[in-house]
Coordinates of C-alpha atoms in Angstrom, one line a residue:
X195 CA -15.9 22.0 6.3
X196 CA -14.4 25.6 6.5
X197 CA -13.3 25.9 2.9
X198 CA -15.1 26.4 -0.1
X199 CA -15.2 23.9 -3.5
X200 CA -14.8 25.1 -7.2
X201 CA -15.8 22.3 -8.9
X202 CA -15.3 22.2 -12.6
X203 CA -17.9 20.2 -15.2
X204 CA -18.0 19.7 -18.5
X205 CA -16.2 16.5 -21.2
X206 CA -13.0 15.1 -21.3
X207 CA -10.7 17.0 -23.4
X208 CA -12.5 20.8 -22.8
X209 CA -10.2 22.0 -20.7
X210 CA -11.2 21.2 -17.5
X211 CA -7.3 20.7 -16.3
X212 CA -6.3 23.7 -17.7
X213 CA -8.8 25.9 -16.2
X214 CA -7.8 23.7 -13.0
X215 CA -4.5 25.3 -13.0
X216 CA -5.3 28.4 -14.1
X217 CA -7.7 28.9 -10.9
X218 CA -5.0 27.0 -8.9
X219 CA -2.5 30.0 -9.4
X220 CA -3.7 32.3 -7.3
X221 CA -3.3 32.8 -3.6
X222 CA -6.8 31.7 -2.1
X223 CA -7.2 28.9 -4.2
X224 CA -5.9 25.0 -4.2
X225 CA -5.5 23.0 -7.3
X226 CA -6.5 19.8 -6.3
X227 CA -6.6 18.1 -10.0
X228 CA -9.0 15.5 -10.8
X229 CA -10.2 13.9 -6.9
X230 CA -12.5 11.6 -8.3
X231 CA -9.6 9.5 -9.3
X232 CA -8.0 9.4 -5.8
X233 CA -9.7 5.7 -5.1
X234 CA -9.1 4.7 -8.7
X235 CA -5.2 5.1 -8.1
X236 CA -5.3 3.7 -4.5
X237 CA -4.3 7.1 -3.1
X238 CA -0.7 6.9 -4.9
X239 CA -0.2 9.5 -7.1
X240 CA 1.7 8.4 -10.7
X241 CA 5.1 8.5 -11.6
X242 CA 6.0 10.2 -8.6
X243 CA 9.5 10.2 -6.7
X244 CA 8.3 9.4 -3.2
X245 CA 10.3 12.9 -2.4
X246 CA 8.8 14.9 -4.3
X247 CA 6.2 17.5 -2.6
X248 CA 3.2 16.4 -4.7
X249 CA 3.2 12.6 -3.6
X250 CA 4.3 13.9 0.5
X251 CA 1.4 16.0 0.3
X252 CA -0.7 12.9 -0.8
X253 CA 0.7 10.6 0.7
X254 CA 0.1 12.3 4.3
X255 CA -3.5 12.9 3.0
X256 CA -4.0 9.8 2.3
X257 CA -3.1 8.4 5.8
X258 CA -5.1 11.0 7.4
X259 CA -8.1 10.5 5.5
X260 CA -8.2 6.8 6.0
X261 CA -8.0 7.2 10.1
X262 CA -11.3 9.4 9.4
X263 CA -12.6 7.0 6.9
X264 CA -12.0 3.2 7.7
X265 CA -15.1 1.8 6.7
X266 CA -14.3 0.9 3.7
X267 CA -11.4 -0.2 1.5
X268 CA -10.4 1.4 -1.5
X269 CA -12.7 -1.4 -3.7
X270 CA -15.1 -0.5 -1.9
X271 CA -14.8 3.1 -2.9
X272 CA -14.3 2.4 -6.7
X273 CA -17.7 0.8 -6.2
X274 CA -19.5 3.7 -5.1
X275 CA -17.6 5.7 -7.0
X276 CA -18.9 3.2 -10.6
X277 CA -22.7 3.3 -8.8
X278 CA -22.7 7.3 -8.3
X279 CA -20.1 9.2 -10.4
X280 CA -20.0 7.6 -13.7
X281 CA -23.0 8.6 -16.1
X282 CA -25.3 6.4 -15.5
X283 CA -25.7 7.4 -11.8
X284 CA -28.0 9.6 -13.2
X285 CA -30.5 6.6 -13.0
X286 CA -29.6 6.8 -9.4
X287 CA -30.0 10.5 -8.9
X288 CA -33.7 10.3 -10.3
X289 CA -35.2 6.9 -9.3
X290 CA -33.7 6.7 -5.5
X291 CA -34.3 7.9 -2.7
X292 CA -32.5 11.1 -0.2
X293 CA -33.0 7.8 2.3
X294 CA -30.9 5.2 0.2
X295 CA -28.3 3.7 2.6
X296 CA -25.8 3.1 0.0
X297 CA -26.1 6.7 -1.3
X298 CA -25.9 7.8 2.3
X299 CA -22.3 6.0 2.3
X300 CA -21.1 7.7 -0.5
X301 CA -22.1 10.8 0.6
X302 CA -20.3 9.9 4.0
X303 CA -17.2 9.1 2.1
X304 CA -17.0 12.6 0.3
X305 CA -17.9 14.7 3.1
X306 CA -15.3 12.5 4.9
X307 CA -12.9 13.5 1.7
X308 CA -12.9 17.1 1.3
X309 CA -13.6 17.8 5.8
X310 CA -9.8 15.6 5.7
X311 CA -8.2 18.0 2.8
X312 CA -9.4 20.8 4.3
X313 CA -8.0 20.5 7.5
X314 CA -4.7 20.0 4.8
X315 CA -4.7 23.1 2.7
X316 CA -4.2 26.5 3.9
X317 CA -6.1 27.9 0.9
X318 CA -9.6 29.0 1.1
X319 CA -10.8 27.5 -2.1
X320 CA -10.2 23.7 -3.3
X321 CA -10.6 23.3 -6.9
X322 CA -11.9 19.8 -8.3
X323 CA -11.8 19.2 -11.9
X324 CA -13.4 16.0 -11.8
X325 CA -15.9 17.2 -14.5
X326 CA -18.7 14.2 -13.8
X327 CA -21.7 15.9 -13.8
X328 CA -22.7 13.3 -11.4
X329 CA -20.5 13.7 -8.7
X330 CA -21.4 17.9 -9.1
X331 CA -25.0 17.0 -8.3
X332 CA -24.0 15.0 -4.6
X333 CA -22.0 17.4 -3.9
X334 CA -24.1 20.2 -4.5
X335 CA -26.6 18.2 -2.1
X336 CA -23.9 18.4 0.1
X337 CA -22.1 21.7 0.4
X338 CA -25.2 23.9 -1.3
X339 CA -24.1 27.4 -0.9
X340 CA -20.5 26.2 -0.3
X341 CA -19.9 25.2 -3.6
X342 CA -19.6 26.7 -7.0
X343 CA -19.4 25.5 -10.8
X344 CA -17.5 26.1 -13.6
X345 CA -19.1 24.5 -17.0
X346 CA -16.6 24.4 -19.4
X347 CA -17.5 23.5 -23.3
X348 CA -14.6 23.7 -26.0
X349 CA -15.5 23.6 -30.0
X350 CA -16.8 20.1 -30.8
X351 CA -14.7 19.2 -33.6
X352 CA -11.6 19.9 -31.7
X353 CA -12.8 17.7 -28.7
X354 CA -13.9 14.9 -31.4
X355 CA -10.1 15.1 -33.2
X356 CA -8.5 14.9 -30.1
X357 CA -10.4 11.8 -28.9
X358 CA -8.5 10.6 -32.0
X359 CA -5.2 10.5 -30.3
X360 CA -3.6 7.7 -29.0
X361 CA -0.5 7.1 -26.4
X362 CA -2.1 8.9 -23.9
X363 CA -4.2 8.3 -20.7
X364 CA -7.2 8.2 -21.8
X365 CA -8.5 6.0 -24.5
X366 CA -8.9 7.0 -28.0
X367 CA -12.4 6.7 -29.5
X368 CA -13.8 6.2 -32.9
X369 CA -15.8 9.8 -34.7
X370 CA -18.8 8.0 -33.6
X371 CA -18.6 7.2 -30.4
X372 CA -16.6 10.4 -29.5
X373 CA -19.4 12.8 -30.9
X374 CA -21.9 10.4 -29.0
X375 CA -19.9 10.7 -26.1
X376 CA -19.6 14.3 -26.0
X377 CA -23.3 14.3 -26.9
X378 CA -24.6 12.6 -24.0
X379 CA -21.8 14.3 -21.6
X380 CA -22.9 18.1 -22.5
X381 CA -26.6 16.9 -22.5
X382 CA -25.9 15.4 -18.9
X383 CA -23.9 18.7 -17.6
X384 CA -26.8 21.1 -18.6
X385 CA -29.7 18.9 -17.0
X386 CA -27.7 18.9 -13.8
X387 CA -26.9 22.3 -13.7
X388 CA -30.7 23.2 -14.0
X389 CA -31.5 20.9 -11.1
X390 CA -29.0 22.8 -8.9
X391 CA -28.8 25.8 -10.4
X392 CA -31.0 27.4 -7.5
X393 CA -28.5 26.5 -4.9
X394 CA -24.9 27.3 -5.8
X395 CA -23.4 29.7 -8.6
X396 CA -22.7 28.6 -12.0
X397 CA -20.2 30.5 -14.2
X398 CA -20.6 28.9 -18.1
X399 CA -17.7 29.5 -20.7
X400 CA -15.8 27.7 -23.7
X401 CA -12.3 27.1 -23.8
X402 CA -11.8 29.4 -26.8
X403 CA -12.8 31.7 -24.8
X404 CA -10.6 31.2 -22.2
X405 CA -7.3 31.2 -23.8
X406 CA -8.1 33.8 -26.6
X407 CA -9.2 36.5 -24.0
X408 CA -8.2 35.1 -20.3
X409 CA -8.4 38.2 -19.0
X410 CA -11.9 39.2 -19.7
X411 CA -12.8 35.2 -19.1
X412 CA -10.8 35.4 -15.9
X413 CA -12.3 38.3 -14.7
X414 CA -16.3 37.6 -15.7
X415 CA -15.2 34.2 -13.3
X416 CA -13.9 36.0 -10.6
X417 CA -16.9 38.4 -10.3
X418 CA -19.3 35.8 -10.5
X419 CA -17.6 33.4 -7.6
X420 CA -16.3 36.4 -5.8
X421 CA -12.8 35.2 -5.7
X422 CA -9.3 37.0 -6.6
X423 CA -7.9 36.3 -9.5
X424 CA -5.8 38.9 -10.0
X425 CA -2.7 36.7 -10.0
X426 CA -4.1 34.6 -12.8
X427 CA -4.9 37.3 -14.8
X428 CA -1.3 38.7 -14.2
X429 CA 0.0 35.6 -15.1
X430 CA -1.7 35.9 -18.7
X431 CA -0.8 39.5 -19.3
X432 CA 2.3 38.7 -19.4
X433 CA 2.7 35.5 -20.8
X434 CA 4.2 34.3 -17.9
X435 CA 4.2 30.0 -17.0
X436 CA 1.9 28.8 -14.6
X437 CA 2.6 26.3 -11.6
X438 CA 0.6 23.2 -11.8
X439 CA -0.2 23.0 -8.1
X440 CA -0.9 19.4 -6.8
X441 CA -3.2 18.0 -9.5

């Protein structure tokens, strides 16, 4: 693959789709949105017109991808995806083996992935912000130097109160379960960050700290990845709107 993979890590509601967008607006970078969900949602992205640009550039990717990639169906992807993505695949990641044929296939499947979007894109970065520390750790197994992190971490009561809303796309959960969640989720980040830690460059922040002072966060990224952000950082001087790219 000739391009190079920001992914973003952390738990829902941190900010990982802003900071998506944020990196997305500059000119070497591609803000791809969450990519994990691309078998969930067959390849179709929602509440799309079928002309608009998003869902053509989708759309074509997802034909060219499955001429590449025929092995499987799409529920056959949501199963690798629910074996190695989800939390648990942490099991997976410590008690199987680099020779496991069923890992090998998911590892086939998203080198197959990003080698088809890359060919796609024009932009030398492709930004993920998938945020299962799961999928970080295969991918960092299989881009090493070609991939970087971004752990984002946003104040816990906010994350916790806005697991309290309802009417929107992902389900609402109780006090309990949300600080259990966001527990277990931060826990998970930080143990596979150490395992990889040796192998690709990790920048940490807090979405506070993005949006209070985005130039300084902006910049302290953009240093440590040794990317341009310059446009970004523009953008926030100035108060100016950002595009959203095709998330």
């Amino acid at each position: 693959m000739s391009k190079k993979i920001i992914y973003i890590i952390g738990a829902g509601r941190s900010g990982t789709t802003l900071l998506d967008i944020v990196l997305g607006n500059n000119v070497d970078t591609f803000s791809a949105g969450e990519l994990n969900r691309f078998p969930i949602r067959n390849g179709i992205p929602p509440l799309l017109d079928k002309d608009n640009p998003k869902f053509i550039f989708w759309d074509k990717f997802k034909r060219e991808f499955l001429k590449r990639y025929s092995k499987y169906d799409f529920d056959g992807l949501k199963i690798l995806i629910n074996k190695f993505e989800y939390h648990l695949g942490i099991l997976r990641i410590i008690f199987s083996s680099k020779n496991n044929k069923t890992m090998n296939n998911y590892h086939e499947y998203l080198k197959t992935f990003f080698d088809t979007l890359s060919d796609q894109v024009e932009q030398e970065y492709i930004v993920d912000s998938s945020k299962y520390p799961c999928r970080a750790y295969h991918l960092s197994q299989i881009y090493k130097e070609n991939i970087s992190f971004v752990y984002i971490k946003r104040n816990p009561v906010d994350v916790v109160q806005s697991f309290a809303k309802k009417d929107i796309e992902q389900p609402p959960k109780s006090w309990f379960l949300a600080n259990l969640y966001l527990f277990a989720v931060n826990l998970l980040c930080m143990l596979i960050l150490r395992i990889i830690r040796n192998e690709s460059k990790v920048v940490r922040l807090t979405l506070e700290e993005l949006t209070n002072e985005p130039t300084k966060t902006l910049t302290r990224i953009s240093k440590a990845l040794d990317i341009d952000l310059s446009n970004s950082i523009s953008l926030a001087q100035s108060y100016s709107p950002l595009k959203t790219g095709f998330l």
